[in-house]
PDB file of C-alpha atoms in Angstrom:
ATOM      1  CA  MET A 871     -47.953   3.254 182.576  1.00 41.00           C
ATOM      2  CA  SER A 872     -49.145   6.546 180.190  1.00 46.00           C
ATOM      3  CA  ALA A 873     -51.059   9.587 180.880  1.00 45.00           C
ATOM      4  CA  ALA A 874     -54.533   8.174 179.934  1.00 45.00           C
ATOM      5  CA  ASP A 875     -53.944   4.528 181.494  1.00 44.00           C
ATOM      6  CA  GLU A 876     -53.127   6.516 184.596  1.00 46.00           C
ATOM      7  CA  SER A 877     -56.498   8.611 184.509  1.00 43.00           C
ATOM      8  CA  SER A 878     -58.775   5.572 183.501  1.00 40.00           C
ATOM      9  CA  ALA A 879     -56.894   3.404 186.132  1.00 38.00           C
ATOM     10  CA  THR A 880     -57.769   6.134 188.966  1.00 38.00           C
ATOM     11  CA  ALA A 881     -61.091   6.683 187.932  1.00 39.00           C
ATOM     12  CA  SER A 882     -62.062   3.043 187.872  1.00 36.00           C
ATOM     13  CA  SER A 883     -60.223   2.377 191.503  1.00 37.00           C
ATOM     14  CA  GLY A 884     -61.856   5.656 192.744  1.00 40.00           C
ATOM     15  CA  ALA A 885     -58.625   6.652 194.799  1.00 42.00           C
ATOM     16  CA  ALA A 886     -57.881  10.335 194.709  1.00 47.00           C
ATOM     17  CA  ALA A 887     -54.192  10.361 194.510  1.00 61.00           C
ATOM     18  CA  CYS A 888     -54.457  13.906 193.130  1.00 66.00           C
ATOM     19  CA  SER A 889     -53.769  16.850 195.680  1.00 64.00           C
ATOM     20  CA  ASP A 890     -54.113  19.804 193.176  1.00 63.00           C
ATOM     21  CA  PRO A 891     -54.941  22.717 194.893  1.00 67.00           C
ATOM     22  CA  SER A 892     -57.174  24.205 191.875  1.00 67.00           C
ATOM     23  CA  VAL A 893     -59.675  21.850 192.173  1.00 65.00           C
ATOM     24  CA  GLY A 894     -63.119  23.281 192.930  1.00 64.00           C
ATOM     25  CA  LYS A 895     -61.969  26.638 192.588  1.00 71.00           C
ATOM     26  CA  ALA A 896     -62.868  27.573 188.923  1.00 72.00           C
ATOM     27  CA  SER A 897     -65.060  30.422 188.099  1.00 85.00           C
ATOM     28  CA  LEU A 898     -68.129  28.740 186.542  1.00 89.00           C
ATOM     29  CA  ASN A 899     -71.231  29.679 184.658  1.00 90.00           C
ATOM     30  CA  ASP A 900     -74.677  28.054 184.678  1.00 89.00           C
ATOM     31  CA  ASN A 901     -73.612  25.600 182.234  1.00 91.00           C
ATOM     32  CA  GLY A 902     -70.366  24.106 183.761  1.00 89.00           C
ATOM     33  CA  LYS A 903     -68.090  26.229 181.477  1.00 94.00           C
ATOM     34  CA  ASN A 904     -65.682  29.228 182.667  1.00 93.00           C
ATOM     35  CA  ALA A 905     -67.142  32.592 183.723  1.00 92.00           C
ATOM     36  CA  SER A 906     -64.417  34.629 182.670  1.00 92.00           C
ATOM     37  CA  TRP A 907     -61.184  34.835 180.411  1.00 93.00           C
ATOM     38  CA  LEU A 908     -58.545  32.294 181.325  1.00 94.00           C
ATOM     39  CA  ILE A 909     -55.380  34.222 180.746  1.00 94.00           C
ATOM     40  CA  CYS A 910     -51.602  33.126 180.706  1.00 94.00           C
ATOM     41  CA  LYS A 911     -50.093  33.614 184.313  1.00 90.00           C
ATOM     42  CA  ARG A 912     -46.765  35.242 183.013  1.00 91.00           C
ATOM     43  CA  CYS A 913     -47.620  37.681 180.130  1.00 92.00           C
ATOM     44  CA  GLY A 914     -51.936  38.395 180.520  1.00 91.00           C
ATOM     45  CA  SER A 915     -52.255  36.875 177.110  1.00 93.00           C
ATOM     46  CA  LYS A 916     -55.895  35.855 176.100  1.00 94.00           C
ATOM     47  CA  ILE A 917     -56.152  32.032 175.868  1.00 95.00           C
ATOM     48  CA  VAL A 918     -59.887  31.361 176.037  1.00 95.00           C
ATOM     49  CA  GLU A 919     -62.853  33.161 176.231  1.00 94.00           C
ATOM     50  CA  PRO A 920     -65.690  33.221 178.609  1.00 94.00           C
ATOM     51  CA  GLY A 921     -68.180  30.621 177.944  1.00 95.00           C
ATOM     52  CA  VAL A 922     -66.178  28.099 175.814  1.00 95.00           C
ATOM     53  CA  ALA A 923     -64.492  25.445 177.923  1.00 95.00           C
ATOM     54  CA  THR A 924     -66.091  23.045 180.515  1.00 95.00           C
ATOM     55  CA  TYR A 925     -64.740  22.366 184.036  1.00 93.00           C
ATOM     56  CA  VAL A 926     -63.667  18.210 183.933  1.00 93.00           C
ATOM     57  CA  GLU A 927     -61.612  16.911 187.793  1.00 91.00           C
ATOM     58  CA  GLN A 928     -59.939  14.265 185.658  1.00 92.00           C
ATOM     59  CA  GLU A 929     -56.075  13.225 186.677  1.00 93.00           C
ATOM     60  CA  LYS A 930     -53.627  13.757 184.273  1.00 93.00           C
ATOM     61  CA  ARG A 931     -49.778  14.570 184.476  1.00 92.00           C
ATOM     62  CA  LEU A 932     -48.155  17.240 182.938  1.00 93.00           C
ATOM     63  CA  PRO A 933     -44.138  18.292 183.131  1.00 92.00           C
ATOM     64  CA  TYR A 934     -42.922  20.899 185.351  1.00 89.00           C
ATOM     65  CA  MET A 935     -43.630  24.495 184.234  1.00 85.00           C
ATOM     66  CA  GLU A 936     -40.769  25.408 186.291  1.00 73.00           C
ATOM     67  CA  LYS A 937     -37.821  23.952 188.124  1.00 63.00           C
ATOM     68  CA  LYS A 938     -38.727  25.104 192.091  1.00 60.00           C
ATOM     69  CA  GLN A 939     -35.577  25.778 194.308  1.00 63.00           C
ATOM     70  CA  GLY A 940     -35.128  23.172 196.941  1.00 63.00           C
ATOM     71  CA  ILE A 941     -37.693  20.608 196.113  1.00 61.00           C
ATOM     72  CA  GLU A 942     -36.958  17.249 195.349  1.00 63.00           C
ATOM     73  CA  LEU A 943     -39.328  16.791 191.555  1.00 57.00           C
ATOM     74  CA  SER A 944     -40.566  13.555 190.259  1.00 63.00           C
ATOM     75  CA  ALA A 945     -39.261  13.139 186.899  1.00 69.00           C
ATOM     76  CA  ASP A 946     -42.850  12.049 185.723  1.00 77.00           C
ATOM     77  CA  GLY A 947     -43.825  15.654 186.146  1.00 86.00           C
ATOM     78  CA  GLU A 948     -46.966  16.975 188.245  1.00 88.00           C
ATOM     79  CA  LEU A 949     -50.100  15.439 188.767  1.00 90.00           C
ATOM     80  CA  LEU A 950     -52.960  17.689 188.273  1.00 92.00           C
ATOM     81  CA  CYS A 951     -56.798  17.184 188.582  1.00 91.00           C
ATOM     82  CA  ALA A 952     -58.872  20.895 187.604  1.00 92.00           C
ATOM     83  CA  TYR A 953     -58.525  21.106 183.748  1.00 94.00           C
ATOM     84  CA  PHE A 954     -61.058  23.084 181.273  1.00 95.00           C
ATOM     85  CA  LYS A 955     -61.841  20.890 178.480  1.00 97.00           C
ATOM     86  CA  LEU A 956     -62.062  22.123 174.825  1.00 97.00           C
ATOM     87  CA  THR A 957     -63.431  20.344 171.653  1.00 96.00           C
ATOM     88  CA  ASP A 958     -61.623  22.295 168.862  1.00 95.00           C
ATOM     89  CA  MET A 959     -58.540  23.958 168.663  1.00 94.00           C
ATOM     90  CA  MET A 960     -60.286  27.192 166.845  1.00 95.00           C
ATOM     91  CA  GLN A 961     -61.743  27.699 170.454  1.00 96.00           C
ATOM     92  CA  PHE A 962     -58.655  28.986 171.391  1.00 96.00           C
ATOM     93  CA  GLU A 963     -57.761  32.584 170.899  1.00 94.00           C
ATOM     94  CA  ASN A 964     -53.852  32.440 171.731  1.00 92.00           C
ATOM     95  CA  VAL A 965     -52.612  29.090 172.270  1.00 96.00           C
ATOM     96  CA  GLY A 966     -49.614  27.338 170.436  1.00 95.00           C
ATOM     97  CA  PHE A 967     -48.538  23.305 170.512  1.00 95.00           C
ATOM     98  CA  THR A 968     -45.260  21.738 171.023  1.00 94.00           C
ATOM     99  CA  LEU A 969     -44.454  18.874 168.992  1.00 94.00           C
ATOM    100  CA  PRO A 970     -45.500  15.355 169.739  1.00 95.00           C
ATOM    101  CA  PHE A 971     -43.956  13.805 172.516  1.00 92.00           C
ATOM    102  CA  GLU A 972     -44.979  10.282 173.932  1.00 90.00           C
ATOM    103  CA  GLY A 973     -48.369  10.094 172.558  1.00 94.00           C
ATOM    104  CA  ARG A 974     -49.161  14.166 173.196  1.00 95.00           C
ATOM    105  CA  LYS A 975     -48.857  17.704 172.162  1.00 96.00           C
ATOM    106  CA  PHE A 976     -48.515  20.332 175.055  1.00 96.00           C
ATOM    107  CA  LEU A 977     -50.142  23.688 174.927  1.00 96.00           C
ATOM    108  CA  ILE A 978     -48.019  26.566 175.892  1.00 96.00           C
ATOM    109  CA  CYS A 979     -49.002  30.507 175.429  1.00 95.00           C
ATOM    110  CA  ALA A 980     -48.333  31.675 171.701  1.00 94.00           C
ATOM    111  CA  ASP A 981     -47.291  35.213 173.037  1.00 94.00           C
ATOM    112  CA  CYS A 982     -44.875  34.176 175.692  1.00 92.00           C
ATOM    113  CA  GLU A 983     -44.133  30.531 174.928  1.00 91.00           C
ATOM    114  CA  VAL A 984     -44.234  29.575 178.790  1.00 90.00           C
ATOM    115  CA  GLY A 985     -45.599  25.967 179.371  1.00 91.00           C
ATOM    116  CA  PRO A 986     -46.968  23.675 179.621  1.00 95.00           C
ATOM    117  CA  ILE A 987     -50.466  25.026 180.284  1.00 96.00           C
ATOM    118  CA  GLY A 988     -52.217  22.112 178.872  1.00 97.00           C
ATOM    119  CA  ALA A 989     -52.036  19.086 176.443  1.00 96.00           C
ATOM    120  CA  VAL A 990     -53.964  17.203 173.472  1.00 96.00           C
ATOM    121  CA  GLU A 991     -53.795  13.529 173.340  1.00 94.00           C
ATOM    122  CA  LEU A 992     -52.844  12.164 169.969  1.00 95.00           C
ATOM    123  CA  SER A 993     -55.456   9.151 170.664  1.00 94.00           C
ATOM    124  CA  SER A 994     -58.130  11.930 171.166  1.00 91.00           C
ATOM    125  CA  PRO A 995     -57.314  14.750 169.303  1.00 89.00           C
ATOM    126  CA  GLY A 996     -60.570  16.439 169.669  1.00 92.00           C
ATOM    127  CA  GLU A 997     -59.611  17.094 173.256  1.00 96.00           C
ATOM    128  CA  PHE A 998     -57.720  19.992 174.527  1.00 97.00           C
ATOM    129  CA  TRP A 999     -57.234  20.077 178.259  1.00 97.00           C
ATOM    130  CA  VAL A1000     -56.131  23.049 179.538  1.00 96.00           C
ATOM    131  CA  ALA A1001     -54.934  22.999 183.493  1.00 95.00           C
ATOM    132  CA  LEU A1002     -56.380  25.770 186.174  1.00 93.00           C
ATOM    133  CA  ASP A1003     -53.344  25.820 187.800  1.00 91.00           C
ATOM    134  CA  ARG A1004     -51.494  27.108 184.663  1.00 93.00           C
ATOM    135  CA  VAL A1005     -53.687  29.761 183.872  1.00 94.00           C
ATOM    136  CA  VAL A1006     -55.566  32.580 185.460  1.00 91.00           C
ATOM    137  CA  SER A1007     -58.821  33.310 185.609  1.00 88.00           C
ATOM    138  CA  ASP A1008     -59.374  36.858 184.835  1.00 82.00           C
ATOM    139  CA  GLU A1009     -62.255  37.901 187.233  1.00 75.00           C
ATOM    140  CA  SER A1010     -62.069  41.543 186.380  1.00 71.00           C
ATOM    141  CA  GLY A1011     -62.621  41.119 183.052  1.00 63.00           C
ATOM    142  CA  ALA A1012     -59.127  43.664 182.265  1.00 66.00           C
ATOM    143  CA  ALA A1013     -58.694  40.895 179.412  1.00 61.00           C
ATOM    144  CA  ALA A1014     -61.700  41.583 177.445  1.00 57.00           C
ATOM    145  CA  ALA A1015     -60.542  45.082 177.499  1.00 55.00           C
ATOM    146  CA  LYS A1016     -57.163  44.491 176.447  1.00 60.00           C
ATOM    147  CA  PRO A1017     -56.919  45.006 172.555  1.00 60.00           C
ATOM    148  CA  ARG A1018     -55.247  42.213 170.218  1.00 59.00           C
ATOM    149  CA  PRO A1019     -51.825  43.693 168.732  1.00 57.00           C
ATOM    150  CA  GLN A1020     -52.173  44.468 165.407  1.00 60.00           C
ATOM    151  CA  LEU A1021     -50.171  42.901 162.587  1.00 59.00           C
ATOM    152  CA  THR A1022     -48.425  45.233 159.882  1.00 66.00           C
ATOM    153  CA  SER A1023     -46.833  44.660 157.020  1.00 62.00           C
TER     154      SER A1023
END
């Protein structure tokens, strides 16, 4: 079953099979968008600026970011339910894309290449999904103060 089929099947049945601890923990503005910078958990790089991404609760499966010792992991990856949805790749500050795999491209941090932090379905190229569990919401505003590295020639 594809990730898209899995999402629609769960939505139509009404069953909540997801135990994502991030559900409902997003810091949102009055429009249901991210209230603060979304930054990389590993390197602190800015990924999405405040007020750009819409919070959505929808089941999607992503590959694991890292193998956890002593835990039996599903080969299918991890089922997550809390996402920020963007509608244009130009809304990202700093993100990379993998090569297509099984109908999706995965999103990674463009600075440290950790991921996947989200995905884009090739069948819905205008929907970019960033998993809330895979990024950090910068409540302090420190990310806004961090300057972007400048390229030198």
